[in-house]
Coordinates of C-alpha atoms and ligand atoms in Angstrom, one line a residue:
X579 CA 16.0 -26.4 24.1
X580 CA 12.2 -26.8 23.5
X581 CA 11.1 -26.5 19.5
X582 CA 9.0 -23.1 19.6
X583 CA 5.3 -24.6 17.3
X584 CA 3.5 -22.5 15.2
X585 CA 0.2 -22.8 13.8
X586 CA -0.6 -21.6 10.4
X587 CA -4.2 -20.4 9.9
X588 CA -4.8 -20.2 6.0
X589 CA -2.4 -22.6 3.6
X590 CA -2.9 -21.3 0.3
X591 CA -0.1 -18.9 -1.2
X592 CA 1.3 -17.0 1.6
X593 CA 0.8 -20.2 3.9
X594 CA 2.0 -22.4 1.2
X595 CA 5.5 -20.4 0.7
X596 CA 5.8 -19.9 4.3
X597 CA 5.9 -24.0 4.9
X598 CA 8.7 -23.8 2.3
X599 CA 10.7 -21.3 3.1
X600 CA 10.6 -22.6 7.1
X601 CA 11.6 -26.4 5.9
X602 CA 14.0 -25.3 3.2
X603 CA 15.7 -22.9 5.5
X604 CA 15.6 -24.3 8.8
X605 CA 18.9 -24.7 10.1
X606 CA 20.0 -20.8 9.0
X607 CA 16.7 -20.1 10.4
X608 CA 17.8 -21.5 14.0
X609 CA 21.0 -20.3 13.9
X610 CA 19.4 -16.9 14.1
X611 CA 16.2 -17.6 16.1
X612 CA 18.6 -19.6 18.9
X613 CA 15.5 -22.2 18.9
X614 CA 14.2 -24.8 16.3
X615 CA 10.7 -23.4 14.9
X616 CA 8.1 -26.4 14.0
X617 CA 5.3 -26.0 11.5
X618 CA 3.1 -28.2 14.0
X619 CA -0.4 -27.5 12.7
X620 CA -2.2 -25.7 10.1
X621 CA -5.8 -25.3 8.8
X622 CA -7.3 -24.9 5.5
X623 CA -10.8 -24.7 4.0
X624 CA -10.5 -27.4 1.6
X625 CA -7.7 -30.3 3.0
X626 CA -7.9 -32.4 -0.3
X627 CA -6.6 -28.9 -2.2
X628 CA -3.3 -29.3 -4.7
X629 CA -0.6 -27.2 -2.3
X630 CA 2.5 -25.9 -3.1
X631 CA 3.8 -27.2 0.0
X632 CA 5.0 -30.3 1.3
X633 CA 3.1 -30.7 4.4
X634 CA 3.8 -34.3 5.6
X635 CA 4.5 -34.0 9.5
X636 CA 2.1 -31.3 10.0
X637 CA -1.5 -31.9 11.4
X638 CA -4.4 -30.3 9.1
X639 CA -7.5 -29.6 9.8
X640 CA -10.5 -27.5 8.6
X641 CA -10.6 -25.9 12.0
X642 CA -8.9 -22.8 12.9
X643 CA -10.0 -22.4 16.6
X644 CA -9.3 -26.1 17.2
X645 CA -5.5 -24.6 16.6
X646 CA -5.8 -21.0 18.9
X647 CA -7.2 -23.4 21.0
X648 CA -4.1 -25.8 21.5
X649 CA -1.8 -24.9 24.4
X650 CA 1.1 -26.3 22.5
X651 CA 0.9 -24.0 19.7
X652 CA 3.4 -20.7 20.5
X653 CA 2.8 -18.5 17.6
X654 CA -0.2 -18.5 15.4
X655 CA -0.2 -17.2 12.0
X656 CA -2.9 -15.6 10.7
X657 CA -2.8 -16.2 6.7
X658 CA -6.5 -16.4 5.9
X659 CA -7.2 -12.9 5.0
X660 CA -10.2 -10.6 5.4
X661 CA -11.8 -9.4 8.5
X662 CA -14.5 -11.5 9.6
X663 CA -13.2 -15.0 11.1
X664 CA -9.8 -13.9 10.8
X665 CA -10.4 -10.9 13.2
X666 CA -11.8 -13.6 15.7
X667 CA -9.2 -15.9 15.1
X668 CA -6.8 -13.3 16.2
X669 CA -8.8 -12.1 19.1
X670 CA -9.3 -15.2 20.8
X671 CA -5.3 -16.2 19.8
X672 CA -4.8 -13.2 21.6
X673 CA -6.8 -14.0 24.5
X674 CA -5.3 -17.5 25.1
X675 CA -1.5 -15.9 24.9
X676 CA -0.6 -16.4 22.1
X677 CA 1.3 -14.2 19.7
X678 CA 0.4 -13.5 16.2
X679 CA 2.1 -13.2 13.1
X680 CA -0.1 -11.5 10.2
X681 CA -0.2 -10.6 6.6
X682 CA -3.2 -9.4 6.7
X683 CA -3.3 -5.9 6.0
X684 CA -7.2 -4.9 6.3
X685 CA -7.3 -7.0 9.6
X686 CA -4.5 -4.2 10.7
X687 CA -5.6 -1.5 9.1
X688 CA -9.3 -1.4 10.1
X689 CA -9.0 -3.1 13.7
X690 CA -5.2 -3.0 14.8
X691 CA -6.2 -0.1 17.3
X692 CA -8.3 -2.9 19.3
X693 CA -5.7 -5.8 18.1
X694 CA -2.9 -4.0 19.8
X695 CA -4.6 -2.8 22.5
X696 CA -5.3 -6.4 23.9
X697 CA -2.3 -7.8 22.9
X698 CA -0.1 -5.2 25.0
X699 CA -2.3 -6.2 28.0
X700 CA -1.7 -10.0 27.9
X701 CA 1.7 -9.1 27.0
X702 CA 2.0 -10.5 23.3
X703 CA 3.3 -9.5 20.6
X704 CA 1.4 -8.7 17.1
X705 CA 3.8 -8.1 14.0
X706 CA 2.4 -7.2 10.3
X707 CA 5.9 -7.0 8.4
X708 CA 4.8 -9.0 5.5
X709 CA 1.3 -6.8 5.2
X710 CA 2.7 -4.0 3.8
X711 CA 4.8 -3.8 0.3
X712 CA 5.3 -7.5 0.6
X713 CA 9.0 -8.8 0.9
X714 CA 10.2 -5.4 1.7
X715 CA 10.9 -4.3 5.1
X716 CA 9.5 -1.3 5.4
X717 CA 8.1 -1.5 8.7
X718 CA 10.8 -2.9 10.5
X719 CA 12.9 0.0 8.3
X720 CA 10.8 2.9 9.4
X721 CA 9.9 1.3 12.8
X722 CA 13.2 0.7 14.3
X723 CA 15.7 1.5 11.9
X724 CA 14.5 5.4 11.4
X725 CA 13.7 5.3 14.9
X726 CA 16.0 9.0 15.3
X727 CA 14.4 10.8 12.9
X728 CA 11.3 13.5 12.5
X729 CA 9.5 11.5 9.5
X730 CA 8.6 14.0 7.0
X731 CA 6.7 12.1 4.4
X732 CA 6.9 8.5 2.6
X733 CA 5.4 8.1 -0.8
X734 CA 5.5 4.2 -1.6
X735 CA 4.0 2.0 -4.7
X736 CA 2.4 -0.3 -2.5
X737 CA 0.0 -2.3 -4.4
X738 CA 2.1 -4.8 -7.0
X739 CA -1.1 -5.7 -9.0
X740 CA -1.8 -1.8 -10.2
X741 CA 2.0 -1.5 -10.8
X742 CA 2.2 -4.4 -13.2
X743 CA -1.4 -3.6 -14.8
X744 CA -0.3 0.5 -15.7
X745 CA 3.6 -1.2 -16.6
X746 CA 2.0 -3.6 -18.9
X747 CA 0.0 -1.5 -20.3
X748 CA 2.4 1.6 -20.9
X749 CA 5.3 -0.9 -22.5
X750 CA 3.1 -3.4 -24.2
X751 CA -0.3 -1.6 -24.9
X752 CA -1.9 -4.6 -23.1
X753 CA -5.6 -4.2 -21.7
X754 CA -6.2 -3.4 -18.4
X755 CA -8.3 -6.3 -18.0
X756 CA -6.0 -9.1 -19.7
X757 CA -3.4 -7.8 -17.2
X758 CA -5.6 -8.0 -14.4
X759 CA -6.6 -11.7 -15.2
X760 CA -2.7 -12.3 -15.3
X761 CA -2.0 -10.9 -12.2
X762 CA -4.9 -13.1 -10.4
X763 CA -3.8 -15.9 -11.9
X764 CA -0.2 -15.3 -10.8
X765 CA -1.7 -15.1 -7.2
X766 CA -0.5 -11.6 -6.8
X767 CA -4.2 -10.1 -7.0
X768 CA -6.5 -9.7 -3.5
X769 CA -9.7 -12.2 -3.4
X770 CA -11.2 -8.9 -4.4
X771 CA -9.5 -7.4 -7.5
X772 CA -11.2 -4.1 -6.7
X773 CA -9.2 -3.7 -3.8
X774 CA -6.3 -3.5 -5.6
X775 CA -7.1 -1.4 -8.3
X776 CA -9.6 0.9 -6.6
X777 CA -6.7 2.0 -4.5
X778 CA -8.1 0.1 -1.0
X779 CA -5.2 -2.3 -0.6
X780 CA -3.1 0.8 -1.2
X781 CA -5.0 2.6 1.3
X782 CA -4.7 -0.4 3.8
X783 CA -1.3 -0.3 3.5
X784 CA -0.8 3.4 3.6
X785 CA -2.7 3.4 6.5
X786 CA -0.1 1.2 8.6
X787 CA 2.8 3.3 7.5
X788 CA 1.3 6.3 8.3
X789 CA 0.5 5.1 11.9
X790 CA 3.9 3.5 12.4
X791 CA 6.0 7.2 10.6
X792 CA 4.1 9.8 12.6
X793 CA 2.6 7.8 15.6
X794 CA -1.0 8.0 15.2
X795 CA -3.5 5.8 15.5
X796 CA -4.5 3.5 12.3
X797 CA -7.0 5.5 10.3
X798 CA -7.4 3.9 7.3
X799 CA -11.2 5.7 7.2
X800 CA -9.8 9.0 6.7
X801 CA -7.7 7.5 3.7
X802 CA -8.4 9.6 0.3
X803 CA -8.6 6.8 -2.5
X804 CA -8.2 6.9 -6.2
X805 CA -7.9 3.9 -8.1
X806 CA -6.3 3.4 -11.4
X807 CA -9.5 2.0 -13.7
X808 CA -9.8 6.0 -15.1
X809 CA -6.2 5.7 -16.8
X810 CA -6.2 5.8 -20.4
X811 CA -3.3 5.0 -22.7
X812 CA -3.5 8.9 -23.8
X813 CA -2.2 10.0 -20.0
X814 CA 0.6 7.3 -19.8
X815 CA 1.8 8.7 -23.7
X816 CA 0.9 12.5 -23.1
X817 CA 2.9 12.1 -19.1
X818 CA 5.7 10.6 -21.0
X819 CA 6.0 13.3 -23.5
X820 CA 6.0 15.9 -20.6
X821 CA 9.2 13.6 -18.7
X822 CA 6.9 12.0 -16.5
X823 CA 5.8 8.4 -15.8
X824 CA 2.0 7.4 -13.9
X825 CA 2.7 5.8 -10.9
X826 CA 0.1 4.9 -8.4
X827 CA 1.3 6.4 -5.2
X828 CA 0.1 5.9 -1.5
X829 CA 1.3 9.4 0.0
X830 CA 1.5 10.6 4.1
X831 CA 2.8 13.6 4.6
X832 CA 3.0 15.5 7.7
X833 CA 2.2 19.3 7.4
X834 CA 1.6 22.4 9.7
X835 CA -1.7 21.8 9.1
X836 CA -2.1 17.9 9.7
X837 CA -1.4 14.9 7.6
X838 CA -2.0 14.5 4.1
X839 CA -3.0 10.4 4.0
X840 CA -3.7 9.9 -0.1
X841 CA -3.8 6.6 -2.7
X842 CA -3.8 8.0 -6.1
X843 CA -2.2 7.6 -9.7
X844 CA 0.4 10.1 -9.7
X845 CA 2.7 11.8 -12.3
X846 CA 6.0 11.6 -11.3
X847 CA 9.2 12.7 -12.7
X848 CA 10.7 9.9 -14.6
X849 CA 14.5 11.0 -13.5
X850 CA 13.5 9.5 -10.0
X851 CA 14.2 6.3 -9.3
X852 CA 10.8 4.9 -7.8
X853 CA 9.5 6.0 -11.4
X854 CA 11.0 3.2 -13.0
X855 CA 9.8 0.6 -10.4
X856 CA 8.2 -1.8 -12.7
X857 CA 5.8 -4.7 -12.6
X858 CA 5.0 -6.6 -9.4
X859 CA 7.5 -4.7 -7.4
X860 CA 7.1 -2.3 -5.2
X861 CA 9.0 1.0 -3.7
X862 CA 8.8 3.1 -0.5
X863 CA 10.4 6.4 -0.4
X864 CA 10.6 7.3 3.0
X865 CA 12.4 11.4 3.8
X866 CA 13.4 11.9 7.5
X867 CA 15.1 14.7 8.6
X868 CA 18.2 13.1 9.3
X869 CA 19.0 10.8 7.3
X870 CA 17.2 12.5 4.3
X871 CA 15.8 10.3 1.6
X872 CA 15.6 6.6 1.8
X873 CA 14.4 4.3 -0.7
X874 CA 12.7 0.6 -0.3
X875 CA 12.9 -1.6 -3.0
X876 CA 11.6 -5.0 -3.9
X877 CA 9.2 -7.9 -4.7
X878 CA 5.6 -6.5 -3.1
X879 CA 3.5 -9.8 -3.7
X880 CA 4.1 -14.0 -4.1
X881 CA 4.5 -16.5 -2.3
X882 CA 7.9 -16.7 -1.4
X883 CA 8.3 -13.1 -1.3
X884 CA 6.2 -12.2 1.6
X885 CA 6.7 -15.6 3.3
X886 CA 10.4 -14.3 3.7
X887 CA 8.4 -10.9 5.8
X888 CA 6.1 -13.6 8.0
X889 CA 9.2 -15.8 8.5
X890 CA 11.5 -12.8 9.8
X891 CA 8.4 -11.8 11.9
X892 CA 8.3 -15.5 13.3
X893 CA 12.2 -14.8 14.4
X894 CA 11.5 -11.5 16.0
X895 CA 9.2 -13.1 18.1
X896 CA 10.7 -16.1 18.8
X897 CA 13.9 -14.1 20.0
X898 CA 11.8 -11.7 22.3
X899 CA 9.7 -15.0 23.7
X900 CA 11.4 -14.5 27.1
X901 CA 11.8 -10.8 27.6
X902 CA 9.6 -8.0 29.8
X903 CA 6.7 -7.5 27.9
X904 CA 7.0 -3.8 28.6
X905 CA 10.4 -3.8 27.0
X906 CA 9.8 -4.7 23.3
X907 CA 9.2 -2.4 20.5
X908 CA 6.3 -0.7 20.3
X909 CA 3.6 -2.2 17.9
X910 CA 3.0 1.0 16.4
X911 CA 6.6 2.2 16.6
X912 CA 5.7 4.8 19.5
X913 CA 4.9 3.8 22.9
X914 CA 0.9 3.3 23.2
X915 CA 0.6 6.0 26.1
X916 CA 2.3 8.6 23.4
X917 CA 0.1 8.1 20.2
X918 CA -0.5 11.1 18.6
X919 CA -4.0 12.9 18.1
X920 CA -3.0 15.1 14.8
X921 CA -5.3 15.3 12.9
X922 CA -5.8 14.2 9.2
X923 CA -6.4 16.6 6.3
X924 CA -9.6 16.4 4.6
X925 CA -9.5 15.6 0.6
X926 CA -9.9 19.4 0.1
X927 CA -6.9 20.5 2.2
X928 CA -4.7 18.6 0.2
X929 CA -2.2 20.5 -1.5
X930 CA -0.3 19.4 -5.1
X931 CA 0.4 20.1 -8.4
X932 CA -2.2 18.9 -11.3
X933 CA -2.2 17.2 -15.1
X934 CA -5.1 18.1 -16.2
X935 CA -6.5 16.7 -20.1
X936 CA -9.4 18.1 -21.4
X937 CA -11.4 18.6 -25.1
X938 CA -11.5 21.8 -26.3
X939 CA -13.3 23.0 -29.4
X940 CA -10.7 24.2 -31.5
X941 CA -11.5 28.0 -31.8
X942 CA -10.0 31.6 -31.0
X943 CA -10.9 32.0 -26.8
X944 CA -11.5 28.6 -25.6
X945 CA -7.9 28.1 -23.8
X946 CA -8.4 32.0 -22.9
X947 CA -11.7 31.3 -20.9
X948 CA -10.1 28.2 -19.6
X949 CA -6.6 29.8 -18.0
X950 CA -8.6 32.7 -16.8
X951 CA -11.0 30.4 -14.8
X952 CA -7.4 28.9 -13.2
X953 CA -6.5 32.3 -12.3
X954 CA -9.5 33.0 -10.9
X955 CA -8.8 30.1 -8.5
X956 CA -5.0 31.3 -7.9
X957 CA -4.1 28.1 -10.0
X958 CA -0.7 29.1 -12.3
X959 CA -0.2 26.9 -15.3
X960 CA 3.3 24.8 -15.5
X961 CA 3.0 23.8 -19.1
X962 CA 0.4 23.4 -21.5
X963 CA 0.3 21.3 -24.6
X964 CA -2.4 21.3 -27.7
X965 CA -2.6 18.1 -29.2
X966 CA -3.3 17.5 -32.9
X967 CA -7.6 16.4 -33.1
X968 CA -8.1 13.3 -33.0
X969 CA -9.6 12.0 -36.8
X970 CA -12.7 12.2 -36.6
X971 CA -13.7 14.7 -34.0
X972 CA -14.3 18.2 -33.2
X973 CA -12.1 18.5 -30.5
X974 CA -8.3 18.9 -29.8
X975 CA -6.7 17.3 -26.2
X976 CA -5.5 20.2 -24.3
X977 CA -3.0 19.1 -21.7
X978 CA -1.7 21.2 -19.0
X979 CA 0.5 20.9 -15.7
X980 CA -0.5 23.5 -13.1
X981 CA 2.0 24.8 -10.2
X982 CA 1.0 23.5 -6.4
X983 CA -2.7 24.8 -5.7
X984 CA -5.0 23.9 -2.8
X985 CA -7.3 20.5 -3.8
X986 CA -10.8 22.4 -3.3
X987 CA -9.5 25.2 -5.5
X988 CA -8.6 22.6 -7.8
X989 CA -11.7 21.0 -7.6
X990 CA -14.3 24.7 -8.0
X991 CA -12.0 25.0 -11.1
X992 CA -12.7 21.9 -13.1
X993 CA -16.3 22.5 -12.3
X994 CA -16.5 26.0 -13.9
X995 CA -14.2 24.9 -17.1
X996 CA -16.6 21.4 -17.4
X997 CA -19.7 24.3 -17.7
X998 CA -17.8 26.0 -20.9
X999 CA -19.9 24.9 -23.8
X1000 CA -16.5 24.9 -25.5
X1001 CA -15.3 22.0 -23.8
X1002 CA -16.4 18.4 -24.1
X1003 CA -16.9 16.0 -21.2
X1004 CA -15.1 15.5 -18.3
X1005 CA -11.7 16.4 -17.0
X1006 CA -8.9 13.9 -16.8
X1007 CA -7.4 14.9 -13.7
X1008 CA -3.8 13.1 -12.7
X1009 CA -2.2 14.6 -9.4
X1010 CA 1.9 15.4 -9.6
X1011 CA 4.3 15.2 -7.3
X1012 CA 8.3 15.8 -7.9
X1013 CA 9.3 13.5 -4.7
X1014 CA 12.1 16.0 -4.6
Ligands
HSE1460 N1 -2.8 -7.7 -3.9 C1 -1.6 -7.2 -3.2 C2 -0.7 -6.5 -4.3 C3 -0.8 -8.4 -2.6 O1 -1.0 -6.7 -5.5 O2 0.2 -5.8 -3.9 C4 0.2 -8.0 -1.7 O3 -0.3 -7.2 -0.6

């Protein structure tokens, strides 16, 4: 039987661990694929670049279209990243017949409508495993394996770079910007590091599940994004002393209303299990209405980590290579003629529980005026906690944990107690979910 060829645009970690784990593997790979799969070409920036892989047998070059371009290649991975070239790469792949394998979770987010779109109509196939939570199979898990149920909501720790930063720094009191140099270093970190801590990778990725849970189109615009640079040391102590831990979530959930589609840092009950995901890993809860809760576990960045997503990818498609286009699954889990128009909530229709830290002169009144402004607003309070002042200043942290409230009410709120003259600067705001 003919050797199915791919071509690997982009050989640096991803690309890298994929050449590995195809050559070390290769005979358990077969066995399941039914054919041999060849690493017959690949192209990188810089050829005379230390690799992590061995790449002796495989033709290099600095040119990615001369590989779209070659009528022996069968699959083309797309490992280059952004979405510029590698949107064009993917295009014109497309365009030639070719099918794609990608880790590239912007290229999906922002343009897989389009992507998808052409590759149904010249009947390829485009699969993303490895683009969202890393080694973890989330998508084929919500994609085929959940396939019977209503999907309710899925609240994942998606990005492994803001994971390790806010574990470092609650169980070693490292900086957040000696953590971040780490991760980069240990390749885990996007080209960008603001994309991982700003919440966009997150929001990428959220975006993909969302599409692939509820059967809507990819909207990663209509993502709400917090990042975690606003964290202090003070939240990750005061959340413990209330029994919860900071997490930074991506959340969809489906209402009456619409769907909630949020990146945030999140308080959440350290009992769960997804609380103590630590590090560079990463965790999808996923709640059906079957099957009930589901949880996702495992390594979300690294080399040979997501190379083991693009390489199970590479077997779908090589499996599938003879069969009625019309006939595979779905790219975004539904079939394209039954994508959903439901519409996403705005930031100000989300609803959730709030921590909220402020500084409050220490006199009779202040919390008074504060807690009647949350009433005002139909806000109840959970707990509430005075810390001792800090030496040297006027002020005490006042820490409470409000009931579920409506976002803008939340929002009118902290703009009326900011006003008090009693209270200094701004609002820590941390939103809470119990994932119950
Ligand atoms: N920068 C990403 C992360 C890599 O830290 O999770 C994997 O998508």
């Amino acid at each position: 039987m003919k050797a199915v060829k791919i071509g690997v645009l982009g050989l640096g970690t991803v690309g890298g661990g994929v050449v590995n784990v195809l050559k070390r593997n290769s005979k358990e790979i077969s066995r399941r694929a039914g054919q041999e799969i060849i690493v017959a070409s690949a192209s990188a920036r810089d050829l005379s670049r230390k690799r992590i892989c061995d790449t002796t047998g495989i033709h290099l070059t600095t040119d990615s279209f001369e590989i779209i371009n070659d009528p022996e290649i069968d699959i083309i991975l797309e490992l280059i990243g952004g979405t510029g070239l590698a949107k064009d790469l993917v295009l014109q792949a497309i365009e030639n017949g070719k099918h794609i394998v990608t880790a590239n979770k912007a290229l999906i987010a922002l343009h897989g409508n389009e992507i998808f779109a052409k590759a149904s109509k010249k009947g390829v196939m485009v699969l993303f495993e490895s683009a969202v939570a890393g080694g973890i199979p989330i998508i084929k898990a919500i994609r085929e394996g959940l396939s019977g149920n209503q999907i309710q909501w899925l609240a994942g720790i998606i990005n492994g770079t803001g994971n390790f930063i806010l574990t470092e720094m609650r169980d070693k009191g490292r900086d957040f910007d000696d953590v971040l140099a780490e991760a980069q270093a240990l390749g885990y970190a996007e080209a960008d590091p603001t994309f991982d801590v700003e919440g966009i990778d997150a929001g990428h990725k959220l975006a993909i599940l969302a599409s692939i849970a509820f059967g809507i189109p990819l909207q990663f615009d209509k993502v709400f994004t917090e990042g975690i640079t606003k964290i202090t040391r003070a939240d990750v102590e005061y959340a413990e002393q209330l029994g919860y831990r900071i997490k930074h979530l991506g959340i969809a959930r489906k209402t009456d209303q619409g769907i909630e589609l949020r990146v945030h840092p999140t308080l959440i009950p350290e009992r769960r299990l997804i609380a103590n995901v630590d590090g560079v890993m990463n965790a999808v809860l996923v709640q059906g209405d079957a099957v009930g809760p589901t949880l996702y576990y495992g390594a979300g960045a690294g080399a040979e980590p997501t190379a083991s997503a693009v390489v199970a990818d590479i077997v779908d498609v090589v499996r599938v290579l003879t069969s009625d286009p019309e006939n595979r699954v779905p790219h975004l889990a539904f079939q394209a003629d039954a994508i959903a128009d439901i519409p996403v909530l705005s930031s100000e229709q989300i609803k959730t529980a709030y921590y909220l830290r402020l500084n409050a002169e220490d006199k009779p009144g202040v919390l008074a005026e504060v807690t009647s402004i949350l009433a005002n607003h139909n806000i109840s309070i959970e707990a509430l906690i005075q810390k001792e002042p800090i030496e040297g200043e006027t002020t005490v942290p006042v820490i409470m944990l409000t009931q579920t409230t409506l976002e803008k009410e939340m929002n009118a709120a902290i703009i009326e107690i900011e006003a008090l003259s009693t209270i200094t600067g701004s609002i820590s705001r941390i939103r809470v979910e119990t994932l119950g």
